[in-house]
Amino acid sequence: MMTNFSCYLENRLPPELLIPILTHLPDLESLDSFLRASPAAYRVFDTQSMQIFTTVLSSGSTHTYTCALIRIIALIRANALPSTVHDLITLKDLIRHETSPHRWTPPRWVHPPTSLPLDLPTAIIRELLAVNRNIQRLTFGCLEYYLDRFTPLKPFNSAAFSFDSTRFSDDGIGPWDDKAADTIYYYPVHDVGPPSWLEQQRVLRAFWRIQLSHDLNVALEAARIVLTDGWEGLNAQRTSPAELCDVPIQLGYHPTEDCEISELLLDTRSINDSETILEQELLESATQYRQDAADLIAESKYWRFKKDWAICSTLTDQQWEILDNTHRSDMWYFFQLLAGSCQVHDYYFRSPLQHAKFELWRPFGFAIWSTSRMAGYGLLMPTSWYAAGVGKPFYEAWRNLLTQEQLDAVEEESKRKEEELSGPRPPGILY
């Protein structure tokens, strides 16, 4: 039957009927597979590549920010960046505006959304399909890599844990002196299964950000981007993916009747007092995978993962909103409660892991995982709210994933920070 259908598709189906079929494919990978399998579709694509590509790209299966990254890469390859992009600053403004929720106030990028030129060469579109094929395999390989490190974890916590976030430090006891309870209770882990759409999209976007940085550097080295004020410095030093997804030093929020000013400041603090943001940690996770994995996963393994990890449920608005937030998540919020400010040593901050670096938990893929996966291992609550008393077993669960050497290093850093950062607290910091 499939053979007869293939013959009909190749020999009898009019080209004008092939176009609706191509434009209704669910994602770029399906389009790529169809074009490689069907000579007739391949020929039709040559005549309507822009219409087909843009329609499939915006079908809703790929997150909006990833679609924007792909468009910007296409513009770089076609040497068709907007004329308003003339230096590194304006390029960053464009990338930030279209691929993250961060905004300057007043806005620094006020131009219409980027779109692909109608005369974008089909060869470039085919290149993007090939890049997407490669990134899909990187994404699934990366997810497997971190799942293999996360799944065997056996976090433990105890209601009798001695850590007390409500006790003040005027008793002369440092937070590192709070020790775990003698009795260990292993958390009965609940594995939520294959990577969700949210987890897949987080990794996919990270690899497209890395690709954007690569394409920009290649274009500069080949002098395909006109050098004007500001580009010379960029050309002398290669850009990094993290540099292209940074956030403003001060986020611009407008207070409204529905938003308390304290909430605005807290949201700002969650970024400005951190050495990195969630999106940068996703980039670090993806980069670490590439360093450790010599080759792409085999085709047979990839297609097995595609079958076993298929997303069956309908995507919810909440899933999209979580992915919209590139700088934080429930996990990242709890990490802030765990490690505190990287700028200030807070005497009233009782976490025994104050000043701990996120890189300690990066090998387990924490930046990637959804709240439900983390909660299934006793590392987060199923919701985003953490009362001080409720948080105690979660603090212990995170701490007991570290080696004694790592714990000793965190303790030493906390003592050093206490000596270095003691004294008057700088203005504008919330405690």
GROMACS .gro file of C-alpha atoms in nm:
model
  431
    1MET     CA    1   0.000   0.000   0.000
    2MET     CA    2   0.279   0.239   0.088
    3THR     CA    3   0.447   0.157  -0.244
    4ASN     CA    4   0.127   0.238  -0.435
    5PHE     CA    5   0.088   0.561  -0.241
    6SER     CA    6   0.448   0.655  -0.315
    7CYS     CA    7   0.397   0.592  -0.685
    8TYR     CA    8   0.079   0.800  -0.682
    9LEU     CA    9   0.255   1.078  -0.494
   10GLU     CA   10   0.548   1.084  -0.731
   11ASN     CA   11   0.374   1.031  -1.063
   12ARG     CA   12   0.012   1.146  -1.045
   13LEU     CA   13  -0.041   1.397  -0.764
   14PRO     CA   14  -0.045   1.753  -0.910
   15PRO     CA   15   0.216   1.993  -0.765
   16GLU     CA   16  -0.057   2.232  -0.649
   17LEU     CA   17  -0.184   1.957  -0.416
   18LEU     CA   18   0.161   1.879  -0.285
   19ILE     CA   19   0.204   2.231  -0.146
   20PRO     CA   20  -0.087   2.204   0.106
   21ILE     CA   21   0.054   1.867   0.218
   22LEU     CA   22   0.397   2.019   0.279
   23THR     CA   23   0.264   2.325   0.459
   24HIS     CA   24   0.058   2.109   0.697
   25LEU     CA   25   0.355   1.908   0.820
   26PRO     CA   26   0.397   1.945   1.198
   27ASP     CA   27   0.761   2.054   1.221
   28LEU     CA   28   1.084   2.117   1.032
   29GLU     CA   29   1.211   1.765   1.086
   30SER     CA   30   0.900   1.617   0.921
   31LEU     CA   31   0.947   1.858   0.631
   32ASP     CA   32   1.311   1.760   0.598
   33SER     CA   33   1.227   1.388   0.602
   34PHE     CA   34   0.951   1.430   0.343
   35LEU     CA   35   1.178   1.625   0.109
   36ARG     CA   36   1.455   1.366   0.136
   37ALA     CA   37   1.210   1.081   0.072
   38SER     CA   38   1.010   1.232  -0.214
   39PRO     CA   39   1.172   1.364  -0.535
   40ALA     CA   40   0.837   1.521  -0.632
   41ALA     CA   41   0.813   1.712  -0.305
   42TYR     CA   42   1.179   1.812  -0.342
   43ARG     CA   43   1.105   1.969  -0.680
   44VAL     CA   44   0.793   2.149  -0.559
   45PHE     CA   45   0.983   2.283  -0.259
   46ASP     CA   46   1.231   2.452  -0.492
   47THR     CA   47   0.949   2.669  -0.629
   48GLN     CA   48   0.773   2.752  -0.299
   49SER     CA   49   1.044   2.710  -0.034
   50MET     CA   50   0.979   3.034   0.154
   51GLN     CA   51   0.604   2.979   0.189
   52ILE     CA   52   0.645   2.619   0.297
   53PHE     CA   53   0.935   2.682   0.537
   54THR     CA   54   0.780   2.979   0.717
   55THR     CA   55   0.443   2.805   0.751
   56VAL     CA   56   0.592   2.490   0.902
   57LEU     CA   57   0.828   2.689   1.125
   58SER     CA   58   0.535   2.875   1.280
   59SER     CA   59   0.310   2.568   1.313
   60GLY     CA   60   0.327   2.579   1.695
   61SER     CA   61   0.538   2.271   1.765
   62THR     CA   62   0.853   2.478   1.821
   63HIS     CA   63   0.872   2.752   2.083
   64THR     CA   64   0.848   3.111   1.963
   65TYR     CA   65   1.198   3.208   2.080
   66THR     CA   66   1.356   2.914   1.898
   67CYS     CA   67   1.173   3.014   1.579
   68ALA     CA   68   1.316   3.365   1.618
   69LEU     CA   69   1.668   3.224   1.660
   70ILE     CA   70   1.627   3.027   1.337
   71ARG     CA   71   1.506   3.339   1.153
   72ILE     CA   72   1.803   3.546   1.274
   73ILE     CA   73   2.044   3.272   1.167
   74ALA     CA   74   1.881   3.271   0.821
   75LEU     CA   75   1.924   3.648   0.797
   76ILE     CA   76   2.291   3.622   0.893
   77ARG     CA   77   2.351   3.351   0.631
   78ALA     CA   78   2.176   3.562   0.367
   79ASN     CA   79   2.360   3.878   0.476
   80ALA     CA   80   2.014   4.030   0.526
   81LEU     CA   81   2.013   4.156   0.885
   82PRO     CA   82   1.793   4.465   0.929
   83SER     CA   83   1.969   4.790   0.846
   84THR     CA   84   1.902   4.901   1.204
   85VAL     CA   85   2.151   4.636   1.323
   86HIS     CA   86   2.485   4.804   1.276
   87ASP     CA   87   2.693   4.703   1.579
   88LEU     CA   88   2.710   4.453   1.863
   89ILE     CA   89   2.479   4.654   2.087
   90THR     CA   90   2.193   4.670   1.837
   91LEU     CA   91   2.242   4.304   1.750
   92LYS     CA   92   2.209   4.211   2.118
   93ASP     CA   93   1.900   4.432   2.144
   94LEU     CA   94   1.742   4.245   1.852
   95ILE     CA   95   1.830   3.902   1.991
   96ARG     CA   96   1.711   3.987   2.340
   97HIS     CA   97   1.386   4.136   2.214
   98GLU     CA   98   1.292   3.843   1.991
   99THR     CA   99   1.434   3.546   2.185
  100SER     CA  100   1.373   3.631   2.551
  101PRO     CA  101   1.120   3.812   2.772
  102HIS     CA  102   1.375   4.071   2.888
  103ARG     CA  103   1.308   4.431   2.790
  104TRP     CA  104   1.474   4.762   2.849
  105THR     CA  105   1.259   5.048   2.976
  106PRO     CA  106   1.219   5.252   2.766
  107PRO     CA  107   1.253   4.994   2.487
  108ARG     CA  108   1.581   4.994   2.295
  109TRP     CA  109   1.446   4.778   2.013
  110VAL     CA  110   1.132   4.938   1.868
  111HIS     CA  111   1.141   4.794   1.518
  112PRO     CA  112   0.894   4.546   1.365
  113PRO     CA  113   0.958   4.174   1.419
  114THR     CA  114   1.214   4.028   1.182
  115SER     CA  115   1.086   3.831   0.887
  116LEU     CA  116   1.258   3.630   0.619
  117PRO     CA  117   1.305   3.803   0.283
  118LEU     CA  118   1.086   3.671   0.004
  119ASP     CA  119   1.392   3.604  -0.207
  120LEU     CA  120   1.574   3.401   0.059
  121PRO     CA  121   1.766   3.141  -0.144
  122THR     CA  122   1.630   2.790  -0.127
  123ALA     CA  123   1.985   2.668  -0.068
  124ILE     CA  124   1.994   2.853   0.266
  125ILE     CA  125   1.659   2.705   0.367
  126ARG     CA  126   1.788   2.357   0.287
  127GLU     CA  127   2.097   2.435   0.498
  128LEU     CA  128   1.872   2.525   0.791
  129LEU     CA  129   1.681   2.198   0.755
  130ALA     CA  130   2.013   2.011   0.767
  131VAL     CA  131   2.122   2.211   1.074
  132ASN     CA  132   1.790   2.132   1.240
  133ARG     CA  133   1.845   1.763   1.169
  134ASN     CA  134   2.181   1.782   1.344
  135ILE     CA  135   2.045   1.983   1.638
  136GLN     CA  136   1.759   1.737   1.688
  137ARG     CA  137   2.011   1.458   1.733
  138LEU     CA  138   2.222   1.671   1.965
  139THR     CA  139   1.910   1.746   2.170
  140PHE     CA  140   1.811   1.384   2.214
  141GLY     CA  141   2.168   1.280   2.285
  142CYS     CA  142   2.199   1.555   2.545
  143LEU     CA  143   1.876   1.451   2.715
  144GLU     CA  144   1.990   1.089   2.727
  145TYR     CA  145   2.328   1.199   2.867
  146TYR     CA  146   2.174   1.387   3.160
  147LEU     CA  147   1.893   1.137   3.221
  148ASP     CA  148   2.159   0.869   3.267
  149ARG     CA  149   2.309   1.084   3.543
  150PHE     CA  150   1.984   1.196   3.702
  151THR     CA  151   1.780   0.876   3.710
  152PRO     CA  152   2.013   0.677   3.943
  153LEU     CA  153   2.010   0.952   4.209
  154LYS     CA  154   1.885   0.856   4.554
  155PRO     CA  155   1.829   1.185   4.737
  156PHE     CA  156   1.745   1.156   5.102
  157ASN     CA  157   1.591   1.394   5.347
  158SER     CA  158   1.454   1.387   5.697
  159ALA     CA  159   1.198   1.578   5.894
  160ALA     CA  160   1.452   1.567   6.179
  161PHE     CA  161   1.713   1.757   5.977
  162SER     CA  162   1.874   2.008   6.214
  163PHE     CA  163   1.890   2.295   5.963
  164ASP     CA  164   1.667   2.578   6.087
  165SER     CA  165   1.609   2.869   5.850
  166THR     CA  166   1.431   3.066   6.121
  167ARG     CA  167   1.719   3.072   6.370
  168PHE     CA  168   1.922   3.392   6.371
  169SER     CA  169   2.299   3.380   6.351
  170ASP     CA  170   2.362   3.590   6.661
  171ASP     CA  171   2.406   3.264   6.850
  172GLY     CA  172   2.754   3.240   6.695
  173ILE     CA  173   2.674   2.926   6.499
  174GLY     CA  174   2.754   2.942   6.129
  175PRO     CA  175   2.504   2.790   5.887
  176TRP     CA  176   2.762   2.529   5.786
  177ASP     CA  177   2.748   2.397   6.144
  178ASP     CA  178   2.395   2.271   6.081
  179LYS     CA  179   2.447   1.904   6.014
  180ALA     CA  180   2.221   1.645   5.864
  181ALA     CA  181   2.024   1.421   6.097
  182ASP     CA  182   2.180   1.092   6.198
  183THR     CA  183   1.889   0.891   6.061
  184ILE     CA  184   1.873   0.888   5.682
  185TYR     CA  185   1.543   0.854   5.499
  186TYR     CA  186   1.577   0.783   5.130
  187TYR     CA  187   1.310   0.956   4.930
  188PRO     CA  188   1.083   0.710   4.741
  189VAL     CA  189   1.161   0.847   4.396
  190HIS     CA  190   0.895   0.866   4.129
  191ASP     CA  191   1.026   0.880   3.772
  192VAL     CA  192   0.794   1.082   3.550
  193GLY     CA  193   0.918   0.906   3.238
  194PRO     CA  194   1.071   1.030   2.909
  195PRO     CA  195   1.168   1.395   2.860
  196SER     CA  196   0.865   1.618   2.826
  197TRP     CA  197   0.804   1.872   2.549
  198LEU     CA  198   0.921   2.143   2.789
  199GLU     CA  199   1.250   1.965   2.859
  200GLN     CA  200   1.309   1.890   2.492
  201GLN     CA  201   1.241   2.251   2.395
  202ARG     CA  202   1.479   2.388   2.660
  203VAL     CA  203   1.767   2.186   2.519
  204LEU     CA  204   1.668   2.248   2.158
  205ARG     CA  205   1.672   2.624   2.216
  206ALA     CA  206   2.013   2.606   2.383
  207PHE     CA  207   2.165   2.436   2.079
  208TRP     CA  208   2.009   2.692   1.844
  209ARG     CA  209   2.161   2.969   2.058
  210ILE     CA  210   2.499   2.802   2.022
  211GLN     CA  211   2.440   2.778   1.647
  212LEU     CA  212   2.358   3.149   1.631
  213SER     CA  213   2.689   3.235   1.798
  214HIS     CA  214   2.873   3.005   1.557
  215ASP     CA  215   2.705   3.153   1.247
  216LEU     CA  216   2.777   3.507   1.360
  217ASN     CA  217   3.146   3.431   1.411
  218VAL     CA  218   3.168   3.259   1.073
  219ALA     CA  219   3.002   3.557   0.901
  220LEU     CA  220   3.240   3.802   1.067
  221GLU     CA  221   3.547   3.600   0.978
  222ALA     CA  222   3.429   3.575   0.618
  223ALA     CA  223   3.353   3.951   0.612
  224ARG     CA  224   2.994   3.881   0.510
  225ILE     CA  225   2.875   4.136   0.766
  226VAL     CA  226   2.965   4.497   0.694
  227LEU     CA  227   3.193   4.627   0.967
  228THR     CA  228   3.083   4.959   1.114
  229ASP     CA  229   3.119   5.116   1.458
  230GLY     CA  230   3.137   4.847   1.722
  231TRP     CA  231   3.179   4.548   1.489
  232GLU     CA  232   3.561   4.572   1.493
  233GLY     CA  233   3.582   4.475   1.858
  234LEU     CA  234   3.337   4.194   1.799
  235ASN     CA  235   3.541   4.070   1.505
  236ALA     CA  236   3.859   4.066   1.713
  237GLN     CA  237   3.706   3.850   1.985
  238ARG     CA  238   3.466   3.568   1.906
  239THR     CA  239   3.122   3.596   2.059
  240SER     CA  240   2.998   3.332   2.299
  241PRO     CA  241   2.640   3.197   2.313
  242ALA     CA  242   2.602   3.331   2.668
  243GLU     CA  243   2.707   3.679   2.556
  244LEU     CA  244   2.423   3.681   2.307
  245CYS     CA  245   2.153   3.588   2.561
  246ASP     CA  246   2.247   3.824   2.842
  247VAL     CA  247   1.995   4.034   3.031
  248PRO     CA  248   1.995   4.405   3.115
  249ILE     CA  249   2.186   4.505   3.428
  250GLN     CA  250   1.860   4.643   3.562
  251LEU     CA  251   1.541   4.486   3.433
  252GLY     CA  252   1.273   4.736   3.345
  253TYR     CA  253   0.944   4.662   3.521
  254HIS     CA  254   0.650   4.900   3.541
  255PRO     CA  255   0.451   4.884   3.868
  256THR     CA  256   0.082   4.834   3.811
  257GLU     CA  257  -0.224   4.815   4.033
  258ASP     CA  258  -0.193   4.436   4.027
  259CYS     CA  259   0.179   4.417   4.105
  260GLU     CA  260   0.344   4.512   4.431
  261ILE     CA  261   0.676   4.698   4.411
  262SER     CA  262   0.835   4.437   4.641
  263GLU     CA  263   0.755   4.168   4.384
  264LEU     CA  264   0.928   4.373   4.116
  265LEU     CA  265   1.241   4.413   4.324
  266LEU     CA  266   1.248   4.049   4.421
  267ASP     CA  267   1.227   3.949   4.057
  268THR     CA  268   1.516   4.182   3.977
  269ARG     CA  269   1.722   4.046   4.262
  270SER     CA  270   1.679   3.692   4.141
  271ILE     CA  271   1.882   3.790   3.832
  272ASN     CA  272   2.118   4.059   3.948
  273ASP     CA  273   2.245   3.868   4.252
  274SER     CA  274   2.319   3.557   4.046
  275GLU     CA  275   2.635   3.482   3.855
  276THR     CA  276   2.431   3.321   3.577
  277ILE     CA  277   2.071   3.284   3.469
  278LEU     CA  278   1.882   2.967   3.381
  279GLU     CA  279   1.931   3.009   3.005
  280GLN     CA  280   2.307   3.043   3.049
  281GLU     CA  281   2.312   2.726   3.257
  282LEU     CA  282   2.125   2.546   2.979
  283LEU     CA  283   2.399   2.661   2.742
  284GLU     CA  284   2.663   2.531   2.982
  285SER     CA  285   2.482   2.198   3.004
  286ALA     CA  286   2.461   2.168   2.625
  287THR     CA  287   2.827   2.266   2.587
  288GLN     CA  288   2.935   2.012   2.848
  289TYR     CA  289   2.749   1.739   2.661
  290ARG     CA  290   2.925   1.832   2.336
  291GLN     CA  291   3.261   1.817   2.510
  292ASP     CA  292   3.193   1.476   2.660
  293ALA     CA  293   3.015   1.317   2.362
  294ALA     CA  294   3.254   1.255   2.077
  295ASP     CA  295   2.986   1.179   1.817
  296LEU     CA  296   2.617   1.223   1.754
  297ILE     CA  297   2.396   0.941   1.873
  298ALA     CA  298   2.339   0.669   1.615
  299GLU     CA  299   2.046   0.706   1.376
  300SER     CA  300   1.884   0.388   1.506
  301LYS     CA  301   1.902   0.510   1.866
  302TYR     CA  302   1.770   0.852   1.768
  303TRP     CA  303   1.461   0.713   1.597
  304ARG     CA  304   1.402   0.478   1.889
  305PHE     CA  305   1.408   0.778   2.122
  306LYS     CA  306   1.172   0.964   1.885
  307LYS     CA  307   0.927   0.678   1.920
  308ASP     CA  308   0.970   0.618   2.293
  309TRP     CA  309   0.979   0.989   2.385
  310ALA     CA  310   0.690   1.098   2.163
  311ILE     CA  311   0.485   1.383   2.307
  312CYS     CA  312   0.127   1.257   2.315
  313SER     CA  313  -0.052   1.509   2.533
  314THR     CA  314  -0.183   1.843   2.414
  315LEU     CA  315   0.046   2.130   2.504
  316THR     CA  316  -0.100   2.362   2.764
  317ASP     CA  317  -0.074   2.739   2.796
  318GLN     CA  318   0.110   2.684   3.124
  319GLN     CA  319   0.382   2.482   2.949
  320TRP     CA  320   0.433   2.764   2.700
  321GLU     CA  321   0.444   3.023   2.978
  322ILE     CA  322   0.707   2.825   3.169
  323LEU     CA  323   0.923   2.806   2.859
  324ASP     CA  324   0.866   3.176   2.791
  325ASN     CA  325   1.056   3.252   3.112
  326THR     CA  326   1.417   3.208   3.004
  327HIS     CA  327   1.593   3.334   3.317
  328ARG     CA  328   1.424   3.134   3.591
  329SER     CA  329   1.212   2.832   3.682
  330ASP     CA  330   1.086   2.667   4.000
  331MET     CA  331   1.420   2.491   4.023
  332TRP     CA  332   1.609   2.818   3.975
  333TYR     CA  333   1.397   2.993   4.234
  334PHE     CA  334   1.476   2.725   4.490
  335PHE     CA  335   1.845   2.742   4.403
  336GLN     CA  336   1.829   3.112   4.492
  337LEU     CA  337   1.686   3.016   4.832
  338LEU     CA  338   1.959   2.757   4.866
  339ALA     CA  339   2.263   2.966   4.767
  340GLY     CA  340   2.152   3.324   4.829
  341SER     CA  341   2.319   3.628   4.680
  342CYS     CA  342   2.656   3.590   4.515
  343GLN     CA  343   2.734   3.953   4.606
  344VAL     CA  344   2.647   3.967   4.975
  345HIS     CA  345   2.707   3.742   5.272
  346ASP     CA  346   2.386   3.750   5.471
  347TYR     CA  347   2.423   3.676   5.842
  348TYR     CA  348   2.052   3.605   5.865
  349PHE     CA  349   2.057   3.361   5.575
  350ARG     CA  350   2.055   3.019   5.733
  351SER     CA  351   2.123   2.792   5.435
  352PRO     CA  352   2.429   2.571   5.493
  353LEU     CA  353   2.492   2.604   5.117
  354GLN     CA  354   2.515   2.984   5.101
  355HIS     CA  355   2.740   3.086   4.807
  356ALA     CA  356   2.730   2.738   4.651
  357LYS     CA  357   2.776   2.741   4.273
  358PHE     CA  358   2.514   2.594   4.045
  359GLU     CA  359   2.784   2.402   3.861
  360LEU     CA  360   2.783   2.153   4.150
  361TRP     CA  361   2.443   2.026   4.036
  362ARG     CA  362   2.490   2.085   3.663
  363PRO     CA  363   2.613   1.726   3.597
  364PHE     CA  364   2.266   1.600   3.692
  365GLY     CA  365   2.091   1.821   3.433
  366PHE     CA  366   1.903   2.029   3.690
  367ALA     CA  367   1.870   2.326   3.451
  368ILE     CA  368   1.682   2.107   3.203
  369TRP     CA  369   1.430   1.924   3.416
  370SER     CA  370   1.070   2.019   3.477
  371THR     CA  371   0.926   2.080   3.822
  372SER     CA  372   0.745   1.746   3.812
  373ARG     CA  373   1.067   1.554   3.744
  374MET     CA  374   1.253   1.733   4.025
  375ALA     CA  375   0.959   1.690   4.263
  376GLY     CA  376   0.946   1.319   4.183
  377TYR     CA  377   1.294   1.289   4.333
  378GLY     CA  378   1.219   1.492   4.643
  379LEU     CA  379   1.424   1.790   4.520
  380LEU     CA  380   1.138   2.038   4.483
  381MET     CA  381   0.781   2.082   4.589
  382PRO     CA  382   0.526   2.016   4.315
  383THR     CA  383   0.438   2.387   4.332
  384SER     CA  384   0.655   2.696   4.312
  385TRP     CA  385   0.604   2.818   4.669
  386TYR     CA  386   0.860   2.735   4.938
  387ALA     CA  387   0.777   2.827   5.295
  388ALA     CA  388   1.084   2.836   5.520
  389GLY     CA  389   0.984   2.536   5.727
  390VAL     CA  390   0.872   2.330   5.429
  391GLY     CA  391   1.202   2.391   5.254
  392LYS     CA  392   1.417   2.211   5.509
  393PRO     CA  393   1.410   1.858   5.364
  394PHE     CA  394   1.471   1.998   5.016
  395TYR     CA  395   1.783   2.180   5.137
  396GLU     CA  396   1.910   1.852   5.276
  397ALA     CA  397   1.823   1.658   4.961
  398TRP     CA  398   2.029   1.898   4.746
  399ARG     CA  399   2.316   1.899   4.993
  400ASN     CA  400   2.339   1.522   5.012
  401LEU     CA  401   2.395   1.493   4.638
  402LEU     CA  402   2.737   1.654   4.686
  403THR     CA  403   3.060   1.483   4.776
  404GLN     CA  404   3.234   1.560   5.103
  405GLU     CA  405   3.505   1.742   4.911
  406GLN     CA  406   3.243   1.967   4.750
  407LEU     CA  407   3.074   2.031   5.085
  408ASP     CA  408   3.406   2.126   5.241
  409ALA     CA  409   3.473   2.370   4.955
  410VAL     CA  410   3.129   2.533   5.000
  411GLU     CA  411   3.190   2.568   5.373
  412GLU     CA  412   3.529   2.726   5.311
  413GLU     CA  413   3.379   2.969   5.060
  414SER     CA  414   3.102   3.067   5.299
  415LYS     CA  415   3.357   3.140   5.573
  416ARG     CA  416   3.569   3.341   5.330
  417LYS     CA  417   3.269   3.542   5.213
  418GLU     CA  418   3.172   3.613   5.572
  419GLU     CA  419   3.512   3.773   5.630
  420GLU     CA  420   3.527   3.946   5.292
  421LEU     CA  421   3.173   4.080   5.267
  422SER     CA  422   3.100   4.158   5.632
  423GLY     CA  423   3.023   4.517   5.720
  424PRO     CA  424   2.763   4.768   5.597
  425ARG     CA  425   2.523   4.623   5.345
  426PRO     CA  426   2.513   4.796   5.008
  427PRO     CA  427   2.196   4.993   4.932
  428GLY     CA  428   1.923   4.853   4.711
  429ILE     CA  429   1.962   4.490   4.816
  430LEU     CA  430   1.668   4.309   4.970
  431TYR     CA  431   1.716   4.079   5.265
   0.00000   0.00000   0.00000
